[in-house]
């Protein structure tokens, strides 16, 4: 099921434009403008503080937030694999999402509701124990010698109870999160290796005469070689969504690199005015198709390829000619992306340390629950499903 581009995300387009709203202070206004729909979104938004918008952009591309998203998706998958779809459904309803298990994108969380990587966990630990009554419909209506096609026979159900204890869910999801962090430490290195080969491949491909391909896409080859090596050395088993997470790591690291490059251009003032405006508009025009919402695989490479294949241009600005070099801009983004990935590797190494404070909260809650003789139990929820196990 393909989801709407804005089903899960607080639009990066709005966040970016709010952040760039005061760019006139750095640059002379030119004919290059963001899309009108985005401008109207700014005008209709009361919360247009540039600092708040920048903070939201940082939350949107936070690697720790993304790690939490993928850990929850992986936990839901594992729950369904052990025939416990009801726990996965309960987690999804707590998040207020639908079809999260099939969502391939970097912005699944509402960053207003969950501004930090641990916001969901802190909400989870406060939830009461829940008892879900499952009404499982038997297959076929025939019983006692009667035909199953008899219209007077009613459907039969079997009821059973599923207990949800949020305090027990938290350490299980955290364990998945630490495994994924360990995997990300390796995979961000693979993304960085592939990233550092792009310009060399571009020189061989485009300078060699190609007009339809900018570079060889080596990232997945590097990943598969790494997985094969890990399997041979029996280091650790890959997570169920490793290839998907790897693709999204490429996308999110590219988006963060673009944000940093734009901020750098802005800080340099007039010397980067034309480059800033070109990259800003090039990026904004591709936010919905390449970054926000449900995405196809390979969108990060698609963006860089489109940028590298864009022809240089000359524009008149304030009475003199200015040259726009997309290849030079792509180089700046690629260099920034390598730095982003190095930073992210350090953050992933420190994930177990990040969990220490969360475990303290969990232990405090468990001690409180023990003092309250097991804690509060919410009213049972009744769910009707059609299960074939009861025939």
Tab-separated table of C-alpha atoms in Angstrom:
chain	number	residue	atom	x	y	z
A	1	UNK	CA	0.000	0.000	0.000
A	2	UNK	CA	1.520	3.318	-1.036
A	3	UNK	CA	0.870	6.105	1.417
A	4	UNK	CA	0.357	9.790	0.804
A	5	UNK	CA	3.531	11.837	0.807
A	6	UNK	CA	2.290	13.694	3.862
A	7	UNK	CA	0.597	10.815	5.735
A	8	UNK	CA	3.359	10.522	8.290
A	9	UNK	CA	5.497	13.657	8.201
A	10	UNK	CA	5.410	17.243	9.284
A	11	UNK	CA	6.326	18.553	5.858
A	12	UNK	CA	10.046	19.181	5.432
A	13	UNK	CA	9.103	21.734	2.803
A	14	UNK	CA	7.287	23.885	5.346
A	15	UNK	CA	10.062	23.487	7.907
A	16	UNK	CA	12.769	24.432	5.443
A	17	UNK	CA	10.912	27.456	4.159
A	18	UNK	CA	10.186	28.700	7.658
A	19	UNK	CA	13.886	28.415	8.397
A	20	UNK	CA	14.834	30.246	5.197
A	21	UNK	CA	12.150	32.866	5.617
A	22	UNK	CA	14.611	35.545	6.685
A	23	UNK	CA	17.113	34.832	3.901
A	24	UNK	CA	16.509	38.376	2.576
A	25	UNK	CA	18.756	39.566	5.358
A	26	UNK	CA	21.599	37.757	3.640
A	27	UNK	CA	20.669	38.000	-0.026
A	28	UNK	CA	19.177	40.367	-2.545
A	29	UNK	CA	15.713	39.188	-3.572
A	30	UNK	CA	15.757	37.637	-7.055
A	31	UNK	CA	13.266	36.114	-9.437
A	32	UNK	CA	13.928	32.663	-7.992
A	33	UNK	CA	11.064	31.905	-5.602
A	34	UNK	CA	9.857	28.800	-3.744
A	35	UNK	CA	6.575	27.307	-5.005
A	36	UNK	CA	3.504	29.444	-4.335
A	37	UNK	CA	1.838	26.714	-2.315
A	38	UNK	CA	4.774	26.737	0.081
A	39	UNK	CA	4.635	30.523	0.396
A	40	UNK	CA	0.960	30.368	1.232
A	41	UNK	CA	1.728	27.759	3.879
A	42	UNK	CA	4.147	30.207	5.483
A	43	UNK	CA	1.685	33.054	5.391
A	44	UNK	CA	-0.998	30.926	7.038
A	45	UNK	CA	1.268	29.620	9.780
A	46	UNK	CA	1.417	31.506	13.061
A	47	UNK	CA	4.439	29.691	14.394
A	48	UNK	CA	6.991	31.106	11.933
A	49	UNK	CA	9.964	31.681	14.248
A	50	UNK	CA	13.085	30.808	12.160
A	51	UNK	CA	14.841	29.310	15.190
A	52	UNK	CA	11.892	27.004	15.855
A	53	UNK	CA	11.818	26.031	12.182
A	54	UNK	CA	15.529	25.211	12.269
A	55	UNK	CA	15.027	23.134	15.407
A	56	UNK	CA	12.257	21.187	13.670
A	57	UNK	CA	14.498	20.579	10.670
A	58	UNK	CA	17.126	19.141	12.998
A	59	UNK	CA	14.490	16.934	14.623
A	60	UNK	CA	13.305	15.803	11.190
A	61	UNK	CA	16.795	14.594	10.185
A	62	UNK	CA	17.869	13.330	13.627
A	63	UNK	CA	19.549	9.934	13.303
A	64	UNK	CA	18.485	8.941	16.838
A	65	UNK	CA	14.853	9.682	15.986
A	66	UNK	CA	15.159	7.601	12.838
A	67	UNK	CA	16.732	4.777	14.845
A	68	UNK	CA	13.717	4.803	17.172
A	69	UNK	CA	11.371	4.634	14.185
A	70	UNK	CA	13.154	1.636	12.662
A	71	UNK	CA	13.403	-0.140	16.027
A	72	UNK	CA	9.637	0.118	16.480
A	73	UNK	CA	8.990	-1.081	12.934
A	74	UNK	CA	11.384	-4.005	13.446
A	75	UNK	CA	9.763	-4.880	16.791
A	76	UNK	CA	6.326	-4.906	15.158
A	77	UNK	CA	7.643	-7.241	12.453
A	78	UNK	CA	9.164	-9.596	15.022
A	79	UNK	CA	5.918	-9.591	17.033
A	80	UNK	CA	3.959	-10.665	13.972
A	81	UNK	CA	6.528	-13.376	13.228
A	82	UNK	CA	5.798	-14.971	16.622
A	83	UNK	CA	2.039	-14.768	15.956
A	84	UNK	CA	1.464	-11.711	18.115
A	85	UNK	CA	0.016	-9.159	15.692
A	86	UNK	CA	-2.148	-7.697	18.441
A	87	UNK	CA	0.823	-6.243	20.328
A	88	UNK	CA	2.087	-4.734	17.080
A	89	UNK	CA	-1.368	-3.285	16.424
A	90	UNK	CA	-1.508	-1.838	19.950
A	91	UNK	CA	1.857	-0.088	19.467
A	92	UNK	CA	0.712	1.279	16.115
A	93	UNK	CA	-2.509	2.658	17.622
A	94	UNK	CA	-0.543	4.275	20.461
A	95	UNK	CA	1.539	6.062	17.836
A	96	UNK	CA	-1.614	7.077	15.982
A	97	UNK	CA	-0.384	5.578	12.706
A	98	UNK	CA	-1.643	3.024	10.225
A	99	UNK	CA	0.274	0.573	8.045
A	100	UNK	CA	3.501	1.579	9.797
A	101	UNK	CA	5.015	-1.834	9.180
A	102	UNK	CA	4.984	-1.229	5.412
A	103	UNK	CA	6.115	2.394	5.579
A	104	UNK	CA	9.391	3.078	3.759
A	105	UNK	CA	10.352	6.614	4.652
A	106	UNK	CA	12.375	8.637	7.144
A	107	UNK	CA	9.671	10.750	8.785
A	108	UNK	CA	7.139	8.399	10.355
A	109	UNK	CA	6.776	10.323	13.609
A	110	UNK	CA	4.877	13.499	14.333
A	111	UNK	CA	7.776	15.603	15.633
A	112	UNK	CA	5.373	17.902	17.452
A	113	UNK	CA	4.127	14.980	19.552
A	114	UNK	CA	7.480	13.169	19.632
A	115	UNK	CA	10.198	15.851	19.465
A	116	UNK	CA	13.040	13.677	20.826
A	117	UNK	CA	14.276	10.155	20.206
A	118	UNK	CA	12.965	8.947	23.584
A	119	UNK	CA	9.600	10.774	23.560
A	120	UNK	CA	7.673	7.682	22.476
A	121	UNK	CA	9.377	5.512	25.104
A	122	UNK	CA	8.511	7.971	27.865
A	123	UNK	CA	4.893	7.899	26.707
A	124	UNK	CA	4.930	4.101	26.483
A	125	UNK	CA	6.151	3.619	30.050
A	126	UNK	CA	3.223	5.682	31.359
A	127	UNK	CA	0.589	3.491	29.707
A	128	UNK	CA	-1.432	1.162	31.968
A	129	UNK	CA	-1.506	-2.573	31.504
A	130	UNK	CA	-4.102	-3.513	28.928
A	131	UNK	CA	-6.163	-6.614	28.357
A	132	UNK	CA	-7.462	-7.168	24.825
A	133	UNK	CA	-10.299	-9.607	24.240
A	134	UNK	CA	-9.905	-11.192	20.810
A	135	UNK	CA	-13.022	-12.587	19.164
A	136	UNK	CA	-11.707	-14.977	16.553
A	137	UNK	CA	-14.189	-16.064	13.932
A	138	UNK	CA	-14.163	-19.752	13.095
A	139	UNK	CA	-13.840	-20.702	9.486
A	140	UNK	CA	-17.060	-22.113	8.087
A	141	UNK	CA	-20.444	-22.218	9.779
A	142	UNK	CA	-21.163	-25.927	9.439
A	143	UNK	CA	-21.240	-27.883	12.723
A	144	UNK	CA	-23.198	-30.687	14.346
A	145	UNK	CA	-23.876	-32.300	10.969
A	146	UNK	CA	-25.464	-29.183	9.493
A	147	UNK	CA	-24.362	-27.820	6.129
A	148	UNK	CA	-21.976	-24.865	6.277
A	149	UNK	CA	-24.168	-23.229	3.604
A	150	UNK	CA	-27.218	-23.212	5.859
A	151	UNK	CA	-28.215	-19.487	6.013
A	152	UNK	CA	-29.834	-19.957	9.443
A	153	UNK	CA	-26.585	-20.912	11.149
A	154	UNK	CA	-24.824	-17.988	12.832
A	155	UNK	CA	-21.098	-17.276	12.715
A	156	UNK	CA	-19.194	-18.822	15.599
A	157	UNK	CA	-16.478	-17.082	17.586
A	158	UNK	CA	-13.818	-18.132	20.046
A	159	UNK	CA	-12.713	-15.546	22.591
A	160	UNK	CA	-9.260	-15.321	24.110
A	161	UNK	CA	-7.371	-12.678	26.033
A	162	UNK	CA	-4.126	-10.944	25.099
A	163	UNK	CA	-2.386	-8.967	27.838
A	164	UNK	CA	-0.281	-5.915	26.989
A	165	UNK	CA	2.231	-4.778	29.605
A	166	UNK	CA	3.980	-1.583	28.392
A	167	UNK	CA	6.666	-1.935	31.068
A	168	UNK	CA	7.703	-5.243	29.500
A	169	UNK	CA	7.492	-3.900	25.966
A	170	UNK	CA	9.987	-1.112	26.610
A	171	UNK	CA	13.088	-3.271	27.293
A	172	UNK	CA	12.235	-5.458	24.307
A	173	UNK	CA	12.095	-2.494	21.939
A	174	UNK	CA	15.243	-1.031	23.492
A	175	UNK	CA	17.063	-4.320	22.846
A	176	UNK	CA	16.042	-4.105	19.191
A	177	UNK	CA	17.186	-0.473	19.117
A	178	UNK	CA	20.647	-1.391	20.414
A	179	UNK	CA	20.978	-4.160	17.834
A	180	UNK	CA	20.028	-1.740	15.064
A	181	UNK	CA	22.480	0.857	16.398
A	182	UNK	CA	25.246	-1.729	16.206
A	183	UNK	CA	24.189	-2.458	12.640
A	184	UNK	CA	24.041	1.250	11.783
A	185	UNK	CA	27.649	1.686	12.970
A	186	UNK	CA	28.672	-0.642	10.152
A	187	UNK	CA	26.190	0.599	7.583
A	188	UNK	CA	26.953	4.318	7.871
A	189	UNK	CA	30.541	3.380	7.024
A	190	UNK	CA	29.284	1.580	3.912
A	191	UNK	CA	27.188	4.613	2.921
A	192	UNK	CA	30.242	6.849	3.412
A	193	UNK	CA	32.457	4.606	1.266
A	194	UNK	CA	29.880	4.676	-1.526
A	195	UNK	CA	29.406	8.425	-1.106
A	196	UNK	CA	33.149	9.084	-1.432
A	197	UNK	CA	33.234	7.176	-4.745
A	198	UNK	CA	30.504	9.229	-6.432
A	199	UNK	CA	32.659	12.028	-7.852
A	200	UNK	CA	35.355	9.645	-9.123
A	201	UNK	CA	32.636	7.604	-10.819
A	202	UNK	CA	31.162	10.819	-12.229
A	203	UNK	CA	34.495	11.731	-13.807
A	204	UNK	CA	34.679	8.332	-15.486
A	205	UNK	CA	31.021	8.243	-16.550
A	206	UNK	CA	29.907	11.733	-17.578
A	207	UNK	CA	33.268	13.103	-18.612
A	208	UNK	CA	33.606	9.894	-20.599
A	209	UNK	CA	30.546	10.838	-22.655
A	210	UNK	CA	27.428	9.570	-20.858
A	211	UNK	CA	24.447	11.933	-20.759
A	212	UNK	CA	21.914	9.627	-19.064
A	213	UNK	CA	23.863	8.299	-16.073
A	214	UNK	CA	25.959	10.382	-13.708
A	215	UNK	CA	27.720	7.672	-11.703
A	216	UNK	CA	27.740	3.981	-10.848
A	217	UNK	CA	25.521	3.188	-7.887
A	218	UNK	CA	27.807	1.119	-5.691
A	219	UNK	CA	26.130	1.412	-2.287
A	220	UNK	CA	24.174	-1.852	-2.397
A	221	UNK	CA	27.146	-3.785	-3.733
A	222	UNK	CA	29.181	-2.542	-0.784
A	223	UNK	CA	26.350	-3.470	1.613
A	224	UNK	CA	25.942	-6.988	0.226
A	225	UNK	CA	29.699	-7.577	0.399
A	226	UNK	CA	29.638	-6.458	4.029
A	227	UNK	CA	26.687	-8.732	4.861
A	228	UNK	CA	28.439	-11.682	3.209
A	229	UNK	CA	31.589	-10.971	5.214
A	230	UNK	CA	29.617	-10.693	8.468
A	231	UNK	CA	27.890	-13.996	7.744
A	232	UNK	CA	31.206	-15.689	6.980
A	233	UNK	CA	32.681	-14.428	10.249
A	234	UNK	CA	29.438	-15.191	12.126
A	235	UNK	CA	29.492	-11.672	13.606
A	236	UNK	CA	25.750	-10.997	13.833
A	237	UNK	CA	22.558	-11.639	11.924
A	238	UNK	CA	21.062	-8.805	9.917
A	239	UNK	CA	17.867	-7.164	11.097
A	240	UNK	CA	14.707	-7.907	9.065
A	241	UNK	CA	14.675	-4.439	7.459
A	242	UNK	CA	18.418	-3.952	6.968
A	243	UNK	CA	18.269	-3.222	3.236
A	244	UNK	CA	15.400	-0.805	3.733
A	245	UNK	CA	17.175	0.929	6.609
A	246	UNK	CA	20.328	1.166	4.517
A	247	UNK	CA	18.436	2.867	1.713
A	248	UNK	CA	16.859	5.299	4.173
A	249	UNK	CA	20.232	6.015	5.794
A	250	UNK	CA	21.413	7.163	2.383
A	251	UNK	CA	18.371	9.379	2.011
A	252	UNK	CA	18.426	10.893	5.500
A	253	UNK	CA	22.174	11.568	5.432
A	254	UNK	CA	21.761	13.316	2.089
A	255	UNK	CA	18.936	15.482	3.439
A	256	UNK	CA	20.967	16.469	6.507
A	257	UNK	CA	23.956	17.261	4.254
A	258	UNK	CA	21.761	19.494	2.075
A	259	UNK	CA	20.509	21.359	5.169
A	260	UNK	CA	24.065	21.895	6.384
A	261	UNK	CA	25.224	23.039	2.951
A	262	UNK	CA	22.385	25.544	2.748
A	263	UNK	CA	23.255	26.905	6.173
A	264	UNK	CA	26.901	27.180	5.157
A	265	UNK	CA	26.010	29.039	1.948
A	266	UNK	CA	23.762	31.369	3.912
A	267	UNK	CA	26.529	32.175	6.388
A	268	UNK	CA	28.944	33.046	3.575
A	269	UNK	CA	26.685	35.832	2.312
A	270	UNK	CA	26.971	37.296	-1.178
A	271	UNK	CA	29.824	35.036	-2.290
A	272	UNK	CA	27.411	32.060	-2.244
A	273	UNK	CA	24.177	33.890	-3.017
A	274	UNK	CA	23.561	32.293	-6.410
A	275	UNK	CA	24.545	28.808	-5.223
A	276	UNK	CA	22.273	29.151	-2.205
A	277	UNK	CA	19.251	30.150	-4.248
A	278	UNK	CA	19.850	27.458	-6.853
A	279	UNK	CA	20.222	24.662	-4.283
A	280	UNK	CA	17.299	25.939	-2.215
A	281	UNK	CA	14.913	25.810	-5.161
A	282	UNK	CA	16.346	22.575	-6.571
A	283	UNK	CA	15.815	20.927	-3.174
A	284	UNK	CA	12.366	22.375	-2.443
A	285	UNK	CA	11.080	21.273	-5.851
A	286	UNK	CA	12.043	17.682	-4.982
A	287	UNK	CA	11.016	17.451	-1.336
A	288	UNK	CA	7.729	15.659	-1.912
A	289	UNK	CA	9.045	13.370	-4.631
A	290	UNK	CA	12.397	12.441	-3.056
A	291	UNK	CA	12.308	13.014	0.723
A	292	UNK	CA	8.895	13.348	2.378
A	293	UNK	CA	6.485	10.499	2.983
A	294	UNK	CA	6.631	7.026	1.497
A	295	UNK	CA	9.572	6.771	-0.909
A	296	UNK	CA	10.871	4.419	-3.567
A	297	UNK	CA	14.285	2.849	-3.147
A	298	UNK	CA	17.273	4.759	-4.538
A	299	UNK	CA	15.878	8.275	-4.124
A	300	UNK	CA	19.137	9.612	-2.641
A	301	UNK	CA	21.099	8.569	-5.719
A	302	UNK	CA	18.294	9.887	-7.926
A	303	UNK	CA	18.629	13.349	-6.378
A	304	UNK	CA	22.418	13.470	-6.763
A	305	UNK	CA	22.232	12.168	-10.311
A	306	UNK	CA	19.688	14.820	-11.290
A	307	UNK	CA	21.888	17.494	-9.723
A	308	UNK	CA	25.074	16.287	-11.415
A	309	UNK	CA	23.344	16.078	-14.806
A	310	UNK	CA	21.932	19.607	-14.534
A	311	UNK	CA	23.643	21.936	-16.992
A	312	UNK	CA	25.566	24.961	-15.636
A	313	UNK	CA	23.777	28.256	-16.111
A	314	UNK	CA	24.458	31.967	-16.102
A	315	UNK	CA	22.085	34.527	-14.628
A	316	UNK	CA	22.144	38.277	-14.274
A	317	UNK	CA	22.149	39.481	-10.689
A	318	UNK	CA	22.398	43.111	-9.654
A	319	UNK	CA	23.760	44.096	-13.049
A	320	UNK	CA	26.473	41.474	-13.374
A	321	UNK	CA	26.698	37.876	-14.572
A	322	UNK	CA	26.726	35.030	-12.046
A	323	UNK	CA	27.639	31.416	-12.855
A	324	UNK	CA	25.861	28.422	-11.308
A	325	UNK	CA	27.845	25.193	-11.225
A	326	UNK	CA	25.675	22.215	-10.109
A	327	UNK	CA	28.694	19.886	-10.019
A	328	UNK	CA	30.488	22.153	-7.554
A	329	UNK	CA	27.328	22.286	-5.407
A	330	UNK	CA	27.049	18.488	-5.527
A	331	UNK	CA	30.666	18.235	-4.391
A	332	UNK	CA	29.911	20.461	-1.396
A	333	UNK	CA	26.939	18.275	-0.468
A	334	UNK	CA	28.939	15.058	-0.870
A	335	UNK	CA	31.772	16.392	1.307
A	336	UNK	CA	29.256	17.511	3.941
A	337	UNK	CA	27.548	14.136	3.805
A	338	UNK	CA	30.779	12.339	4.675
A	339	UNK	CA	31.071	14.516	7.765
A	340	UNK	CA	27.441	13.796	8.663
A	341	UNK	CA	28.042	10.047	8.452
A	342	UNK	CA	31.150	10.252	10.649
A	343	UNK	CA	29.112	12.157	13.247
A	344	UNK	CA	26.318	9.609	13.059
A	345	UNK	CA	28.713	6.702	13.588
A	346	UNK	CA	29.818	8.240	16.879
A	347	UNK	CA	26.196	8.763	17.918
A	348	UNK	CA	25.311	5.136	17.176
A	349	UNK	CA	28.263	3.889	19.212
A	350	UNK	CA	26.926	5.828	22.207
A	351	UNK	CA	23.350	4.451	21.997
A	352	UNK	CA	23.774	2.012	24.940
A	353	UNK	CA	24.861	4.983	27.068
A	354	UNK	CA	21.790	6.925	25.920
A	355	UNK	CA	19.607	4.112	27.233
A	356	UNK	CA	20.931	4.378	30.787
A	357	UNK	CA	18.658	7.280	31.723
A	358	UNK	CA	15.689	5.568	30.082
A	359	UNK	CA	16.332	2.400	32.079
A	360	UNK	CA	16.346	4.454	35.279
A	361	UNK	CA	12.899	5.776	34.391
A	362	UNK	CA	11.750	2.230	33.640
A	363	UNK	CA	13.064	0.852	36.931
A	364	UNK	CA	11.463	3.698	38.892
A	365	UNK	CA	8.124	2.979	37.217
A	366	UNK	CA	8.442	-0.739	37.938
A	367	UNK	CA	9.146	-0.084	41.614
A	368	UNK	CA	6.116	2.206	41.758
A	369	UNK	CA	3.963	-0.441	40.103
A	370	UNK	CA	5.126	-3.056	42.609
A	371	UNK	CA	4.115	-0.716	45.422
A	372	UNK	CA	0.689	-0.409	43.854
A	373	UNK	CA	0.253	-4.210	43.697
A	374	UNK	CA	0.772	-4.696	39.990
A	375	UNK	CA	-0.252	-1.331	38.738
A	376	UNK	CA	-3.393	-0.091	37.079
A	377	UNK	CA	-5.079	-2.284	34.491
A	378	UNK	CA	-7.220	-0.542	31.919
A	379	UNK	CA	-10.616	-1.838	30.836
A	380	UNK	CA	-10.389	-4.726	28.374
A	381	UNK	CA	-10.661	-3.838	24.709
A	382	UNK	CA	-12.697	-6.078	22.448
A	383	UNK	CA	-11.327	-6.834	18.991
A	384	UNK	CA	-12.947	-9.071	16.378
A	385	UNK	CA	-10.657	-10.851	13.929
A	386	UNK	CA	-11.079	-13.589	11.371
A	387	UNK	CA	-8.516	-16.213	12.287
A	388	UNK	CA	-8.162	-19.605	10.688
A	389	UNK	CA	-6.579	-21.253	13.717
A	390	UNK	CA	-9.996	-22.136	15.132
A	391	UNK	CA	-11.549	-24.505	12.649
